[in-house]
Tab-separated table of N, CA and C in Angstrom:
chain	number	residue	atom	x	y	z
A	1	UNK	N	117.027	127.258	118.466
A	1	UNK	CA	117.631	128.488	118.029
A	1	UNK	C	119.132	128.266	117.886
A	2	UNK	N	119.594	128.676	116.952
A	2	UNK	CA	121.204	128.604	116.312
A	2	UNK	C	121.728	129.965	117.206
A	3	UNK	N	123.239	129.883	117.535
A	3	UNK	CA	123.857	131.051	117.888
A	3	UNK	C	125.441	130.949	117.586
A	4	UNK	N	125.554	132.138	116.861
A	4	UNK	CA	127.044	132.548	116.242
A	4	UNK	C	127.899	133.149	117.752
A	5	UNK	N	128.705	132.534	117.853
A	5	UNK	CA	129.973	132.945	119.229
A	5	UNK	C	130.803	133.493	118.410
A	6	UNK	N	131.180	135.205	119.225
A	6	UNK	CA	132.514	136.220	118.905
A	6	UNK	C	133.313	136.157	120.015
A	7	UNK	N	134.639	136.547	119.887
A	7	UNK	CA	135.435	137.297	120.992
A	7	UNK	C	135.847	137.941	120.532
A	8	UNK	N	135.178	139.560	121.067
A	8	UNK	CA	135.972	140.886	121.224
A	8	UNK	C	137.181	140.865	121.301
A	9	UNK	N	138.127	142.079	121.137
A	9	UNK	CA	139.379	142.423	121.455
A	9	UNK	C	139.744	142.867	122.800
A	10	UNK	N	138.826	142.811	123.377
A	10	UNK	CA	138.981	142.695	124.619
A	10	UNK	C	138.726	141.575	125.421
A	11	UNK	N	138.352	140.351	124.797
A	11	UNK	CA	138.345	138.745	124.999
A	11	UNK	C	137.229	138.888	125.573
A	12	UNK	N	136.044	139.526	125.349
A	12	UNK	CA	134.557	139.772	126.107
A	12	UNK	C	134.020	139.053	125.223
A	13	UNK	N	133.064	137.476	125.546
A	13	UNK	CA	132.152	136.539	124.506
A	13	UNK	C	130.827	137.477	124.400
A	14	UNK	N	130.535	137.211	123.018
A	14	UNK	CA	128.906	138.106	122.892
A	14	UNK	C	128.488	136.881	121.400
A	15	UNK	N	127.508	137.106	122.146
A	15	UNK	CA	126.579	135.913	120.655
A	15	UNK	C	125.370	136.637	120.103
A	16	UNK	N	125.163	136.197	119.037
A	16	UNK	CA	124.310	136.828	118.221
A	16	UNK	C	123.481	135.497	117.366
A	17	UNK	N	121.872	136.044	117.512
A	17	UNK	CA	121.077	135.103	117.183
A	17	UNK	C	121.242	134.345	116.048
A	18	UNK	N	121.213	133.457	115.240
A	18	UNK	CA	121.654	132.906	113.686
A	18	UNK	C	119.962	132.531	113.025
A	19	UNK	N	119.890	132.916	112.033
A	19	UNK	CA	118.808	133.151	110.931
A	19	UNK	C	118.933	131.155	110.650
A	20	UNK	N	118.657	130.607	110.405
A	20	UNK	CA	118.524	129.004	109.452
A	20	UNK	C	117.872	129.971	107.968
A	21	UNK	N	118.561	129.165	106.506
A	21	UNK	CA	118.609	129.505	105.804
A	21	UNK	C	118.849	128.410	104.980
A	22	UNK	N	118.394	128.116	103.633
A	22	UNK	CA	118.823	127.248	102.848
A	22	UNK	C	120.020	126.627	102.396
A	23	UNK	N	120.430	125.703	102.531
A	23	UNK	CA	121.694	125.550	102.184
A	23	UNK	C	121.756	124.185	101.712
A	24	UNK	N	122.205	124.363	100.550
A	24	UNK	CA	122.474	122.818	99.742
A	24	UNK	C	122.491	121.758	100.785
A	25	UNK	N	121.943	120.404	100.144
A	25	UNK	CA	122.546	119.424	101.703
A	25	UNK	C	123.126	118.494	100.909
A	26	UNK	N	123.621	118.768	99.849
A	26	UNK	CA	124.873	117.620	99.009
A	26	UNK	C	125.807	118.237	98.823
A	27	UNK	N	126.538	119.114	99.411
A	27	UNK	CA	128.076	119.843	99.200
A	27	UNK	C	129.100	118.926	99.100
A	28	UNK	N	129.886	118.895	98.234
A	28	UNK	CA	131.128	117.888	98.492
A	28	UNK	C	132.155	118.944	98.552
A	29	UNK	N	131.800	120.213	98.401
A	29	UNK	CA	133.258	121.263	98.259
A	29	UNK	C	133.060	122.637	98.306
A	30	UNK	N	133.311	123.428	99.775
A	30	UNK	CA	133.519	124.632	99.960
A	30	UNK	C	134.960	125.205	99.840
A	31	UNK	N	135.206	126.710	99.121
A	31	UNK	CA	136.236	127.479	99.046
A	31	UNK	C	135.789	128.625	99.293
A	32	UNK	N	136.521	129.240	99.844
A	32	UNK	CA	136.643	130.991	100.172
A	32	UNK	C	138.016	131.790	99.824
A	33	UNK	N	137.337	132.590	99.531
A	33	UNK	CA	138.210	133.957	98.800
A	33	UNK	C	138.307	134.843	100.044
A	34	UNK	N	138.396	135.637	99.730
A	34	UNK	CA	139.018	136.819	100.724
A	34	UNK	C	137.463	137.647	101.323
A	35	UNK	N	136.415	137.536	100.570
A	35	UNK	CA	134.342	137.641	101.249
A	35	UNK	C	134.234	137.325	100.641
A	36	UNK	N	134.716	136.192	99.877
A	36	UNK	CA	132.820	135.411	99.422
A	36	UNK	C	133.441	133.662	99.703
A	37	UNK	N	132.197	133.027	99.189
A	37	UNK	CA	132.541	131.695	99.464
A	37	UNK	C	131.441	130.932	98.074
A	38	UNK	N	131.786	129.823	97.782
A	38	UNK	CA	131.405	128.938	96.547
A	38	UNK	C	130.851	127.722	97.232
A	39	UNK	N	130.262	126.905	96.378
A	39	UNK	CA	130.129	125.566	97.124
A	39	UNK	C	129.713	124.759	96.206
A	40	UNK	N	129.987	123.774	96.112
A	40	UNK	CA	129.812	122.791	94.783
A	40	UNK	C	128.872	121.426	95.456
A	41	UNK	N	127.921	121.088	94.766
A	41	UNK	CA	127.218	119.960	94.821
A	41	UNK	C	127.253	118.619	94.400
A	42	UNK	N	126.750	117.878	94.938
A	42	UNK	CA	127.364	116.412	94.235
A	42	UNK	C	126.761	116.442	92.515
A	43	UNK	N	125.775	117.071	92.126
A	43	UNK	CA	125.079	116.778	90.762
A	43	UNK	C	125.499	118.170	90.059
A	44	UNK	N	127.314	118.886	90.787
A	44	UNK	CA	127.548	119.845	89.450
A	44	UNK	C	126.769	121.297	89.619
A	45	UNK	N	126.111	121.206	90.789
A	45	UNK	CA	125.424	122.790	90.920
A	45	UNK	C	126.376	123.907	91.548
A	46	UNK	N	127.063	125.075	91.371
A	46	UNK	CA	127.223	125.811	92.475
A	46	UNK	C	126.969	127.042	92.717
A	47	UNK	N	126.706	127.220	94.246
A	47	UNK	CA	126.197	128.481	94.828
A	47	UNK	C	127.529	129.085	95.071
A	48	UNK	N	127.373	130.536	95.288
A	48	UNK	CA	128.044	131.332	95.776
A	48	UNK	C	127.231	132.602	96.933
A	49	UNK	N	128.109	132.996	97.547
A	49	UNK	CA	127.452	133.931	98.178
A	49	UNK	C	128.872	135.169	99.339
A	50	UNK	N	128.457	136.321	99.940
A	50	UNK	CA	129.575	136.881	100.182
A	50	UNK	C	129.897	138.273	99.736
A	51	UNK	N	130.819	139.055	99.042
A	51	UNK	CA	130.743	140.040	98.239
A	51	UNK	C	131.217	140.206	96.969
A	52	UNK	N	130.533	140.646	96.291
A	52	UNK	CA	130.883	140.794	95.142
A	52	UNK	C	130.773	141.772	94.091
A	53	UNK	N	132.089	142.873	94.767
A	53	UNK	CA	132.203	144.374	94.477
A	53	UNK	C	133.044	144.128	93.426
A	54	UNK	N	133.824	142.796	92.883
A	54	UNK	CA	134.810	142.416	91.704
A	54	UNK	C	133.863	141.565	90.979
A	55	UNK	N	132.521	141.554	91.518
A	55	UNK	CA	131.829	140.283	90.220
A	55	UNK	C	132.364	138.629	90.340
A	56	UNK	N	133.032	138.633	91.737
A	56	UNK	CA	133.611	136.932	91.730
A	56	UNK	C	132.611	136.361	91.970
A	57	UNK	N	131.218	136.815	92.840
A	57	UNK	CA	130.079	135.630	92.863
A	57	UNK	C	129.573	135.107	90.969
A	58	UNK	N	130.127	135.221	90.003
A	58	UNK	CA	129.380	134.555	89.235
A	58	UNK	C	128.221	134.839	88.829
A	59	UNK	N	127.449	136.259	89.153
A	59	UNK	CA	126.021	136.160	89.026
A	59	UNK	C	125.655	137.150	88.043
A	60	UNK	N	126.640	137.611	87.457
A	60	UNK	CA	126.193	138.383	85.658
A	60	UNK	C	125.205	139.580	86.368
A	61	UNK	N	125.335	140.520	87.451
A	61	UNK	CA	124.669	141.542	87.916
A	61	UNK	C	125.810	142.171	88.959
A	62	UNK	N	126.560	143.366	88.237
A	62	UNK	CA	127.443	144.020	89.245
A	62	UNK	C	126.607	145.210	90.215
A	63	UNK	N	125.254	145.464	90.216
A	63	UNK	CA	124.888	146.302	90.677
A	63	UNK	C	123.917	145.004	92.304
A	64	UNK	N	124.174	144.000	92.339
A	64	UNK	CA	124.563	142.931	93.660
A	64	UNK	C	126.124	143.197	94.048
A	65	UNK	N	126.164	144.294	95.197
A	65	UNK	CA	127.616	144.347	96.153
A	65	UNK	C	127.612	142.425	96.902
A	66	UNK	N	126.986	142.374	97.247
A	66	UNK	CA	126.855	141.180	98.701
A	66	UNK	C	125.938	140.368	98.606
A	67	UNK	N	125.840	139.290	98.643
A	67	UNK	CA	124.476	138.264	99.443
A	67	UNK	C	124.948	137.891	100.241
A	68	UNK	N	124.260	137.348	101.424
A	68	UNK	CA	124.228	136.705	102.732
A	68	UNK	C	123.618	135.562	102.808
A	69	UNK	N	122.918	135.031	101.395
A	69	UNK	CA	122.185	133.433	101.173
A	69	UNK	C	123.146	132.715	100.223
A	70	UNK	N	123.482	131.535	100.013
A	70	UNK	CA	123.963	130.710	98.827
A	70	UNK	C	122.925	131.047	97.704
A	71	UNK	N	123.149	131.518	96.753
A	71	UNK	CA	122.813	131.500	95.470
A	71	UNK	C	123.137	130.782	94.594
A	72	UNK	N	122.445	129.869	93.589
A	72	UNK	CA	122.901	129.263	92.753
A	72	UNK	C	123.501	130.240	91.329
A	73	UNK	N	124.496	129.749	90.454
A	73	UNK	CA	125.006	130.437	89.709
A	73	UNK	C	124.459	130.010	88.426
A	74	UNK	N	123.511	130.583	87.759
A	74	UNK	CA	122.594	129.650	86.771
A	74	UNK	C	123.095	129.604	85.406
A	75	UNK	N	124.124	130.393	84.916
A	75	UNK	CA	124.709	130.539	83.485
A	75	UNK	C	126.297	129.433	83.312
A	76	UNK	N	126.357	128.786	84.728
A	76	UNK	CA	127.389	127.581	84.123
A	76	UNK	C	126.588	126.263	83.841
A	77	UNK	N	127.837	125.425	83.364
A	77	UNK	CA	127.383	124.041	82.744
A	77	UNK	C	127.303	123.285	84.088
A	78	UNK	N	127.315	121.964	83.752
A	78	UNK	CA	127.660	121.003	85.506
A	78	UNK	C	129.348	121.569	85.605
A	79	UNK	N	129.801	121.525	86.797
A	79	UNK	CA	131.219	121.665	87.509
A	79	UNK	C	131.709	120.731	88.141
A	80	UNK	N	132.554	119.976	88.092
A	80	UNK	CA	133.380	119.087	88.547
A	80	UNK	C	134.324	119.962	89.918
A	81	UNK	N	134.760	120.910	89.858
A	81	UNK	CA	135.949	121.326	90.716
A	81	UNK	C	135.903	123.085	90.701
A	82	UNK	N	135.764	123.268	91.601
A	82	UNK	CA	135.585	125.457	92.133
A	82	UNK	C	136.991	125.146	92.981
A	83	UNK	N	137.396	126.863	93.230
A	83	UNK	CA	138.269	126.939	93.363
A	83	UNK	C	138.170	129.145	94.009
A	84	UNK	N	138.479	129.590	94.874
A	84	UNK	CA	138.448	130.773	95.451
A	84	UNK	C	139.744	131.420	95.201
A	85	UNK	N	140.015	132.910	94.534
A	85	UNK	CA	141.301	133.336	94.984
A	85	UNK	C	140.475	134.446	95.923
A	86	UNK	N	141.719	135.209	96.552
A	86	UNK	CA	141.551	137.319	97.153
A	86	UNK	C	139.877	137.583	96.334
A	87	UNK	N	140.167	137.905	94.676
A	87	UNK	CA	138.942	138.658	94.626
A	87	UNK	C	138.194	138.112	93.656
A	88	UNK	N	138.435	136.716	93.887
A	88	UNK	CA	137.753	135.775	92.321
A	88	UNK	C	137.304	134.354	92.637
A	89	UNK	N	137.058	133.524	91.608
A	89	UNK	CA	136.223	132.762	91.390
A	89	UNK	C	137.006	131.691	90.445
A	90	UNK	N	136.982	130.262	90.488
A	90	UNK	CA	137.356	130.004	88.979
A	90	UNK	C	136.581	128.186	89.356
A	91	UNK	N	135.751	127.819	88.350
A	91	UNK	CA	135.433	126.787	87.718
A	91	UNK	C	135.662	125.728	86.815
A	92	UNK	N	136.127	124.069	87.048
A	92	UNK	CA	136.285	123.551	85.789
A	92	UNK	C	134.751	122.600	85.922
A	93	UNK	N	134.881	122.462	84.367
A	93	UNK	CA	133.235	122.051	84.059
A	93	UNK	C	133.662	120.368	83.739
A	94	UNK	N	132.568	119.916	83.178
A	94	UNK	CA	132.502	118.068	83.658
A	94	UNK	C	133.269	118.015	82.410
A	95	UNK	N	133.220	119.095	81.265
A	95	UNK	CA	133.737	118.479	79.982
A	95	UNK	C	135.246	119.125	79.858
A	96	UNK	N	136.401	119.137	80.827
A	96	UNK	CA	137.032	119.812	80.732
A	96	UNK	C	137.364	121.080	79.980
């Protein structure tokens, strides 16, 4: 069993059980924005996941606020290099 460690503001530890969940196992490159996060694969794939009340996950559906899984982003080409701002996203592809 996985477990996520907090400290309260009152410096009181409390843990909470952790789900295992899919997750790429060739990442060469995580970034985070301000809630969400990207992740790039060695063969050019990337997921995103986090919130996406500005549409920075990439996923062409604004009526998705949030995921909590890596999603792959299926309408880009291969990606060489991701990149996170505050409320966005930005991609360069293999063909510059």
């Amino acid at each position: 069993m996985k477990y996520a460690f907090f400290m309260t503001k009152t410096n009181t530890l409390i843990y909470h059980t952790c789900f295992t969940f899919y997750w790429p196992e060739d990442i060469i490159s995580i970034k985070c924005g301000y809630k969400h996060t990207l992740l790039l694969t060695s063969t050019g794939y990337v997921y995103s996941f986090g919130d996406n009340n500005s549409g920075q996950l990439g996923l062409n559906d604004k009526n998705i606020r949030n995921i909590n899984i890596p999603t792959l982003i299926k309408d880009l080409p291969l990606i060489k290099r991701i990149d996170c701002g505050f409320y966005h996203s930005m991609c360069i592809d293999t063909n510059d």
